Amino acid sequence: MFTITEFLHQEVKPALGCTEPGAVALAVAKACEQLSGLAERVEVVVSDNIFKNGIAVGVPGTNGARGNEIAAALAVFCGHSAYSLEVLKDATPEDLSHAKEFIAAGRLKLTANGKGGVYVEAAAYRGDETGVAVIEQTHGNITLVKKNGEVVFQAVPHCDGAVSAAPAKTLSVPDQVKEMDFEELVALAGRLSPEDIDYVWQGIDMNMRISDYGFENDVGLGLGRTVRAAAGANYENDLAAQVKAVSAAASDARMAGVALPVMSSAGSGNHGITAILPVYVVGKAKNKTREQIARAVAYSHLATSFVKSRMGRLSPVCGCAVAAGAGAAAGIVNVMGGTDGQAKKAMELVLGNITGMLCDGAKESCALKVGTGATEAFYAAQIALAGGGMAVSQGVVDVNSFTRTAENAARLNREGMKDVDHTIIDIITHR
């Protein structure tokens, strides 16, 4: 069993830009670090999910360039694997110029392997030297490194296919979450140390910083600014509009490739935006204390993980709206003093509403989905706090067991939508 500190530091991490190009850049950087000098050629193989999610999203430090390929090429010149998912934070205009030349010269090849989940394999070449790095399961999880054909690092595989550098009997945090009851899991939010509270607030401050940037600059769709403007003079009194605008503004900036980090949740920056900002906005508006807001945000992260651990790290369903939206609903209930039972009712409403929302890749319109998840979380929480909710089982919702509800939503994602990604990738690649 993990502690809340272990959960936060494994599942709630800073990320610069979209985590799919970030994972690609991280693998390339690690592969290139096995060489004695600059790579002459790089080959990258990614899962369909990584390919789809990274193909059209802005990459930080590129002046609006998009996609996995520019992230991979940029990592050749400025990537540092020690930065994990902030791997490209040292990028300069000169690095960008070199990266574009690298691609134009045909020295980068990136292909999809037809499989799902998180998978990136990067191979870098310099003369007779080779470097290989593999990422699996989670975006920052390097499981294999080779130098000139010799293994220099290899994680330990588990019987269920998960991998880690720990002993084989130790399950990853998401795998442990998948075996826990909801109440057992979210109880961890009540055990935050002062240092944990500070860490949660780092995430709040980080995500508010990029939200402010989205409000102040013409980036992405400009949804955050649009929602705020539409509310007009009533904005300061319209909490639902604030929740949507603040969350969407952060995604506007992030999807445009603004070079500011966000605090992620369950491996995704947009999940982190949705899980954190609605809870913070409501907590601040209701004059909750610093500790109360931190505990509620931690509660949101844990509730998000409860759903996400069952759906999978990457999926055909939009996790930032569905999983993190459900988590945010629970967090809002918590910050308002509600019970675990009310939190589950709020999550049921979100899952019964937007479970079918597709992920068709990371891009500007993700702000719309983040905004939807945030808004539906807010209203679902209000219904649950007022004693409402679904009275009988319907659709994916099983009112007798929230665990079964989450598993039903995951099954719909896993089985009912298994061909969706292939169709989306076919549409994208034949456009």
Coordinates of C-alpha atoms in Angstrom, one line a residue:
M1 CA 0.0 0.0 0.0
F2 CA 1.3 3.4 -1.0
T3 CA 1.2 6.6 1.1
I4 CA -0.3 9.8 -0.1
T5 CA 3.1 11.3 -0.5
E6 CA 4.1 8.4 -2.8
F7 CA 0.9 8.8 -4.7
L8 CA 1.4 12.5 -5.3
H9 CA 5.0 12.2 -6.4
Q10 CA 4.3 9.3 -8.8
E11 CA 0.9 10.3 -10.2
V12 CA 1.0 14.2 -9.9
K13 CA 4.0 15.5 -11.7
P14 CA 5.0 18.7 -13.6
A15 CA 4.9 18.3 -17.4
L16 CA 5.9 20.8 -20.1
G17 CA 3.6 20.6 -23.0
C18 CA 1.4 17.6 -24.1
T19 CA 2.7 14.4 -22.4
E20 CA 2.6 12.4 -25.6
P21 CA 5.2 14.4 -27.5
G22 CA 6.9 14.8 -24.1
A23 CA 7.2 11.0 -23.9
V24 CA 8.6 10.8 -27.4
A25 CA 11.1 13.5 -26.6
L26 CA 12.1 11.8 -23.4
A27 CA 12.8 8.5 -25.1
V28 CA 14.8 10.2 -27.9
A29 CA 16.8 12.2 -25.3
K30 CA 17.7 9.1 -23.3
A31 CA 18.7 7.2 -26.5
C32 CA 20.8 10.1 -27.7
E33 CA 22.6 10.2 -24.3
Q34 CA 24.0 6.8 -25.0
L35 CA 26.1 8.2 -27.9
S36 CA 29.4 10.0 -27.7
G37 CA 28.1 13.0 -29.7
L38 CA 25.2 14.3 -31.7
A39 CA 22.9 11.7 -33.3
E40 CA 23.1 11.4 -37.0
R41 CA 19.8 9.5 -37.4
V42 CA 16.9 8.7 -35.2
E43 CA 14.1 6.1 -35.5
V44 CA 11.0 6.2 -33.3
V45 CA 8.2 3.6 -33.0
V46 CA 5.1 4.6 -31.0
S47 CA 1.8 3.2 -30.0
D48 CA -1.3 4.3 -31.9
N49 CA -2.4 6.3 -28.8
I50 CA 0.9 8.2 -28.7
F51 CA 0.7 8.8 -32.4
K52 CA -2.9 10.0 -32.3
N53 CA -2.5 12.2 -29.3
G54 CA 0.7 13.9 -30.4
I55 CA 0.2 14.4 -34.1
A56 CA -1.5 17.9 -34.0
V57 CA -0.6 19.4 -30.6
G58 CA 1.7 22.4 -30.1
V59 CA 5.1 21.7 -28.7
P60 CA 6.7 24.2 -26.3
G61 CA 9.7 26.1 -27.6
T62 CA 8.8 25.7 -31.2
N63 CA 6.9 28.9 -32.1
G64 CA 3.7 27.0 -32.9
A65 CA 5.2 23.8 -34.5
R66 CA 3.2 20.7 -33.8
G67 CA 3.5 17.0 -33.4
N68 CA 5.7 14.1 -32.2
E69 CA 8.2 14.6 -35.0
I70 CA 9.3 18.1 -34.0
A71 CA 9.5 17.0 -30.4
A72 CA 11.7 14.0 -31.3
A73 CA 14.0 16.1 -33.4
L74 CA 14.2 18.9 -30.8
A75 CA 15.3 16.3 -28.2
V76 CA 18.3 15.4 -30.3
F77 CA 19.7 18.9 -29.8
C78 CA 18.5 20.0 -26.4
G79 CA 16.7 17.1 -24.7
H80 CA 17.8 16.1 -21.1
S81 CA 16.2 13.0 -19.7
A82 CA 16.9 14.1 -16.2
Y83 CA 14.1 16.6 -16.6
S84 CA 11.6 13.8 -17.3
L85 CA 8.5 15.2 -18.9
E86 CA 10.0 18.7 -18.9
V87 CA 12.7 17.2 -21.2
L88 CA 12.6 20.1 -23.7
K89 CA 12.6 23.0 -21.2
D90 CA 16.1 24.2 -22.4
A91 CA 15.0 24.6 -26.1
T92 CA 16.3 27.6 -27.9
P93 CA 15.5 29.1 -31.4
E94 CA 18.8 27.7 -32.6
D95 CA 17.8 24.2 -31.4
L96 CA 14.5 24.6 -33.2
S97 CA 16.3 25.5 -36.4
H98 CA 18.5 22.5 -36.2
A99 CA 15.6 20.2 -35.5
K100 CA 13.7 21.4 -38.6
E101 CA 16.8 20.8 -40.7
F102 CA 17.2 17.3 -39.1
I103 CA 13.6 16.5 -40.2
A104 CA 14.0 18.0 -43.7
A105 CA 17.1 16.0 -44.3
G106 CA 15.2 12.8 -43.7
R107 CA 17.2 11.9 -40.6
L108 CA 14.1 11.2 -38.5
K109 CA 11.6 8.4 -39.0
L110 CA 8.5 8.0 -36.8
T111 CA 6.0 5.2 -37.2
A112 CA 3.0 3.7 -35.2
N113 CA 3.0 0.1 -34.3
G114 CA -0.7 -0.5 -34.3
K115 CA -1.0 -1.2 -30.6
G116 CA -2.6 0.8 -27.8
G117 CA -1.5 2.3 -24.5
V118 CA 1.8 4.1 -23.8
Y119 CA 4.7 2.9 -25.8
V120 CA 7.7 4.7 -27.3
E121 CA 10.9 3.1 -28.6
A122 CA 13.6 5.4 -29.8
A123 CA 16.8 4.4 -31.5
A124 CA 19.6 6.9 -32.1
Y125 CA 22.6 6.3 -34.4
R126 CA 26.0 7.9 -34.7
G127 CA 28.5 6.1 -36.9
D128 CA 28.8 2.6 -35.4
E129 CA 27.2 3.7 -32.1
T130 CA 23.6 3.0 -31.2
G131 CA 21.4 4.1 -28.3
V132 CA 18.0 2.7 -27.5
A133 CA 15.4 3.8 -25.0
V134 CA 11.9 2.4 -24.4
I135 CA 9.0 4.0 -22.5
E136 CA 6.0 1.9 -21.4
Q137 CA 2.9 2.0 -19.2
T138 CA 3.3 5.6 -18.1
H139 CA 4.7 8.6 -20.0
G140 CA 7.8 9.1 -18.0
N141 CA 8.5 5.4 -17.3
I142 CA 11.8 4.4 -19.1
T143 CA 11.9 0.6 -19.0
L144 CA 14.8 -0.3 -21.2
V145 CA 18.1 1.4 -22.2
K146 CA 20.7 0.0 -24.5
K147 CA 24.1 1.3 -25.5
N148 CA 25.7 -0.3 -28.5
G149 CA 23.5 -3.3 -28.1
E150 CA 24.3 -3.9 -24.5
V151 CA 21.5 -3.4 -21.9
V152 CA 22.5 -0.7 -19.4
F153 CA 19.1 -0.5 -17.7
Q154 CA 16.1 -2.8 -17.7
A155 CA 13.0 -2.6 -15.5
V156 CA 11.5 -5.7 -13.9
P157 CA 8.3 -7.0 -15.6
H158 CA 5.3 -8.0 -13.6
C159 CA 3.1 -11.0 -14.3
D160 CA 0.3 -8.6 -15.4
G161 CA 2.5 -6.9 -18.0
A162 CA 3.3 -3.8 -15.9
V163 CA 6.9 -2.9 -15.4
S164 CA 9.0 -1.1 -12.9
A165 CA 12.5 -0.9 -11.6
A166 CA 11.3 -2.2 -8.2
P167 CA 11.1 -5.9 -7.2
A168 CA 8.6 -7.9 -9.2
K169 CA 6.1 -8.2 -6.3
T170 CA 5.6 -4.4 -6.1
L171 CA 2.7 -3.3 -8.1
S172 CA 2.6 0.2 -9.6
V173 CA 0.4 2.9 -8.0
P174 CA -2.3 2.6 -10.7
D175 CA -2.3 -1.1 -10.4
Q176 CA -2.8 -0.8 -6.6
V177 CA -5.5 1.8 -7.1
K178 CA -7.4 -0.6 -9.4
E179 CA -7.6 -3.1 -6.5
M180 CA -8.8 -0.5 -3.9
D181 CA -12.2 0.5 -2.7
F182 CA -13.1 4.1 -3.3
E183 CA -13.4 5.1 0.3
E184 CA -10.1 3.4 1.2
L185 CA -8.4 5.4 -1.6
V186 CA -9.8 8.8 -1.0
A187 CA -9.2 8.5 2.7
L188 CA -5.5 9.2 1.9
A189 CA -6.5 12.8 1.2
G190 CA -7.0 13.2 4.9
R191 CA -3.4 12.3 5.6
L192 CA -1.5 15.1 3.9
S193 CA 1.6 16.3 5.7
P194 CA 2.6 20.0 5.6
E195 CA 5.0 19.1 2.8
D196 CA 2.3 17.3 0.9
I197 CA 0.1 20.4 1.2
D198 CA 2.9 22.6 -0.2
Y199 CA 3.3 20.1 -3.1
V200 CA -0.4 20.2 -3.9
W201 CA -0.3 24.0 -3.9
Q202 CA 2.7 24.0 -6.3
G203 CA 0.3 22.3 -8.7
I204 CA -2.4 24.8 -8.1
D205 CA 0.0 27.7 -8.6
M206 CA 1.5 26.1 -11.7
N207 CA -1.8 25.5 -13.4
M208 CA -3.2 28.9 -12.4
R209 CA -0.1 30.5 -14.0
I210 CA -0.7 28.9 -17.3
S211 CA -4.5 29.8 -17.0
D212 CA -3.6 33.4 -16.5
Y213 CA -1.4 33.3 -19.6
G214 CA -4.4 31.9 -21.5
F215 CA -6.5 34.8 -20.4
E216 CA -3.9 37.4 -21.1
N217 CA -2.7 36.2 -24.6
D218 CA -4.3 35.2 -27.9
V219 CA -3.5 31.5 -27.8
G220 CA -5.4 28.4 -28.8
L221 CA -9.1 28.7 -29.3
G222 CA -9.3 31.5 -26.7
L223 CA -12.2 29.7 -25.0
G224 CA -11.3 30.9 -21.6
R225 CA -11.4 34.5 -22.7
T226 CA -14.6 33.8 -24.7
V227 CA -16.5 32.3 -21.7
R228 CA -15.3 35.2 -19.4
A229 CA -16.4 37.8 -22.0
A230 CA -19.8 36.1 -22.5
A231 CA -20.5 36.2 -18.8
G232 CA -19.9 40.0 -18.8
A233 CA -20.4 41.9 -15.6
N234 CA -21.9 38.8 -14.0
Y235 CA -18.6 36.9 -14.3
E236 CA -17.5 37.5 -10.7
N237 CA -20.8 36.1 -9.4
D238 CA -21.1 33.2 -11.9
L239 CA -19.1 30.4 -10.3
A240 CA -19.9 27.9 -13.1
A241 CA -18.5 30.4 -15.7
Q242 CA -15.4 30.9 -13.6
V243 CA -14.8 27.2 -13.4
K244 CA -15.1 26.7 -17.1
A245 CA -13.2 29.8 -18.1
V246 CA -10.2 29.3 -15.8
S247 CA -9.9 25.6 -16.8
A248 CA -10.3 26.3 -20.5
A249 CA -7.8 29.2 -20.5
A250 CA -5.1 26.8 -19.1
S251 CA -5.8 24.3 -21.8
D252 CA -5.9 27.0 -24.5
A253 CA -2.3 27.9 -23.6
R254 CA -1.1 24.3 -23.1
M255 CA -2.5 23.0 -26.4
A256 CA -0.9 25.9 -28.2
G257 CA 2.5 24.9 -27.0
V258 CA 3.1 27.7 -24.5
A259 CA 6.4 27.0 -22.7
L260 CA 4.9 26.8 -19.2
P261 CA 4.6 23.6 -17.2
V262 CA 1.4 22.2 -15.8
M263 CA 0.9 19.9 -12.9
S264 CA -0.4 16.7 -14.4
S265 CA -2.7 14.0 -13.0
A266 CA -2.6 10.3 -14.0
G267 CA 0.0 11.1 -16.7
S268 CA -1.8 13.9 -18.4
G269 CA -1.5 17.7 -18.2
N270 CA -5.1 18.3 -19.3
H271 CA -6.2 15.8 -16.6
G272 CA -4.2 17.9 -14.1
I273 CA -5.9 21.1 -15.3
T274 CA -9.4 19.5 -14.9
A275 CA -8.7 17.8 -11.6
I276 CA -7.1 20.8 -10.0
L277 CA -8.6 24.1 -11.2
P278 CA -12.4 23.6 -10.7
V279 CA -11.8 22.5 -7.2
Y280 CA -9.5 25.4 -6.5
V281 CA -11.9 28.0 -8.0
V282 CA -14.8 26.7 -5.9
G283 CA -12.7 26.5 -2.8
K284 CA -11.4 30.0 -3.2
A285 CA -14.8 31.4 -3.9
K286 CA -16.2 29.8 -0.8
N287 CA -13.3 31.1 1.4
K288 CA -12.0 27.7 2.3
T289 CA -8.6 27.5 4.0
R290 CA -5.3 26.6 2.3
E291 CA -5.4 23.2 3.9
Q292 CA -9.0 22.5 3.0
I293 CA -8.4 23.3 -0.7
A294 CA -5.2 21.2 -0.7
R295 CA -7.0 18.2 0.7
A296 CA -9.9 18.6 -1.8
V297 CA -7.5 18.8 -4.7
A298 CA -5.7 15.7 -3.5
Y299 CA -9.1 14.0 -3.1
S300 CA -9.8 15.0 -6.8
H301 CA -6.5 13.5 -7.9
L302 CA -7.3 10.2 -6.1
A303 CA -10.8 10.1 -7.5
T304 CA -9.5 10.7 -11.0
S305 CA -7.0 7.8 -10.5
F306 CA -9.8 5.6 -9.4
V307 CA -11.5 5.9 -12.8
K308 CA -8.3 6.3 -14.8
S309 CA -6.6 3.2 -13.4
R310 CA -9.5 1.2 -14.8
M311 CA -9.8 2.9 -18.2
G312 CA -6.1 2.8 -19.0
R313 CA -3.4 5.5 -19.3
L314 CA -4.4 6.3 -22.9
S315 CA -7.8 5.4 -24.4
P316 CA -10.4 6.2 -27.1
V317 CA -12.3 8.1 -24.5
C318 CA -11.4 11.7 -23.5
G319 CA -9.9 11.1 -20.1
C320 CA -9.5 14.8 -19.2
A321 CA -13.3 15.3 -19.4
V322 CA -14.5 11.8 -18.3
A323 CA -12.0 10.6 -15.6
A324 CA -10.7 14.0 -14.4
G325 CA -14.1 15.5 -14.8
A326 CA -15.5 12.8 -12.4
G327 CA -12.5 13.4 -10.1
A328 CA -13.1 17.2 -10.1
A329 CA -16.8 16.6 -9.2
A330 CA -15.7 14.5 -6.2
G331 CA -13.1 17.2 -5.2
I332 CA -15.7 20.0 -5.4
V333 CA -18.0 17.9 -3.1
N334 CA -15.2 17.4 -0.7
V335 CA -14.2 21.1 -0.6
M336 CA -17.8 22.0 0.2
G337 CA -17.9 19.6 3.1
G338 CA -19.7 16.7 1.4
T339 CA -19.4 13.0 2.1
D340 CA -17.8 10.2 0.2
G341 CA -21.2 9.0 -0.7
Q342 CA -22.1 12.4 -2.2
A343 CA -18.8 12.4 -4.1
K344 CA -19.6 9.1 -5.7
K345 CA -23.1 10.4 -6.7
A346 CA -21.4 13.4 -8.3
M347 CA -19.0 11.1 -10.2
E348 CA -21.9 8.9 -11.3
L349 CA -23.5 11.9 -12.9
V350 CA -20.4 12.8 -14.8
L351 CA -19.8 9.2 -16.0
G352 CA -23.4 8.8 -17.0
N353 CA -23.2 12.0 -19.0
I354 CA -20.0 12.2 -20.9
T355 CA -18.4 8.7 -20.9
G356 CA -18.7 8.5 -24.6
M357 CA -16.8 11.6 -25.4
L358 CA -14.0 10.7 -27.9
C359 CA -10.4 11.5 -27.7
D360 CA -9.4 12.4 -31.3
G361 CA -6.0 13.6 -30.5
A362 CA -4.5 16.5 -28.5
K363 CA -5.1 19.9 -30.1
E364 CA -6.7 23.3 -29.5
S365 CA -10.2 21.9 -29.2
C366 CA -9.1 20.0 -26.1
A367 CA -9.9 23.2 -24.3
L368 CA -13.6 22.6 -25.2
K369 CA -13.4 19.2 -23.6
V370 CA -11.6 20.4 -20.5
G371 CA -14.2 23.1 -20.2
T372 CA -17.0 20.6 -20.6
G373 CA -15.5 18.3 -17.9
A374 CA -15.0 21.2 -15.5
T375 CA -18.5 22.5 -16.0
E376 CA -20.2 19.1 -15.7
A377 CA -18.1 18.5 -12.6
F378 CA -19.4 21.7 -11.0
Y379 CA -23.1 21.0 -11.7
A380 CA -22.8 17.3 -10.8
A381 CA -21.4 18.3 -7.4
Q382 CA -24.2 20.8 -6.8
I383 CA -26.8 18.1 -7.5
A384 CA -25.1 15.6 -5.2
L385 CA -24.6 18.1 -2.4
A386 CA -28.3 18.9 -2.6
G387 CA -29.1 15.2 -2.0
G388 CA -29.8 14.4 -5.6
G389 CA -28.3 11.9 -8.1
M390 CA -29.4 8.9 -10.1
A391 CA -32.1 7.0 -8.2
V392 CA -31.9 3.7 -10.3
S393 CA -29.2 2.0 -12.3
Q394 CA -29.1 3.2 -15.9
G395 CA -26.6 3.0 -18.8
V396 CA -23.1 2.5 -17.4
V397 CA -24.2 3.6 -13.9
D398 CA -24.8 0.9 -11.3
V399 CA -26.3 2.8 -8.3
N400 CA -25.5 -0.3 -6.1
S401 CA -21.8 -0.2 -6.7
F402 CA -19.7 2.8 -7.8
T403 CA -16.8 0.4 -8.5
R404 CA -19.0 -1.4 -11.0
T405 CA -19.9 2.0 -12.5
A406 CA -16.3 2.8 -13.1
E407 CA -15.6 -0.6 -14.4
N408 CA -18.6 -0.4 -16.7
A409 CA -17.3 2.9 -18.1
A410 CA -13.9 1.3 -18.6
R411 CA -15.4 -1.7 -20.3
L412 CA -17.2 0.5 -22.7
N413 CA -14.0 2.2 -23.5
R414 CA -11.9 -1.0 -23.7
E415 CA -14.3 -3.3 -25.6
G416 CA -17.0 -1.1 -27.1
M417 CA -14.7 1.5 -28.6
K418 CA -11.6 -0.7 -29.4
D419 CA -11.6 0.2 -33.1
V420 CA -12.1 3.9 -32.6
D421 CA -8.4 4.8 -32.5
H422 CA -7.7 3.0 -35.7
T423 CA -10.5 4.8 -37.5
I424 CA -9.3 8.2 -36.2
I425 CA -5.7 7.5 -37.1
D426 CA -6.8 6.5 -40.6
I427 CA -8.8 9.8 -41.0
I428 CA -5.8 11.8 -39.8
T429 CA -3.1 10.1 -41.9
H430 CA -5.2 10.2 -45.1
R431 CA -6.4 13.8 -44.8

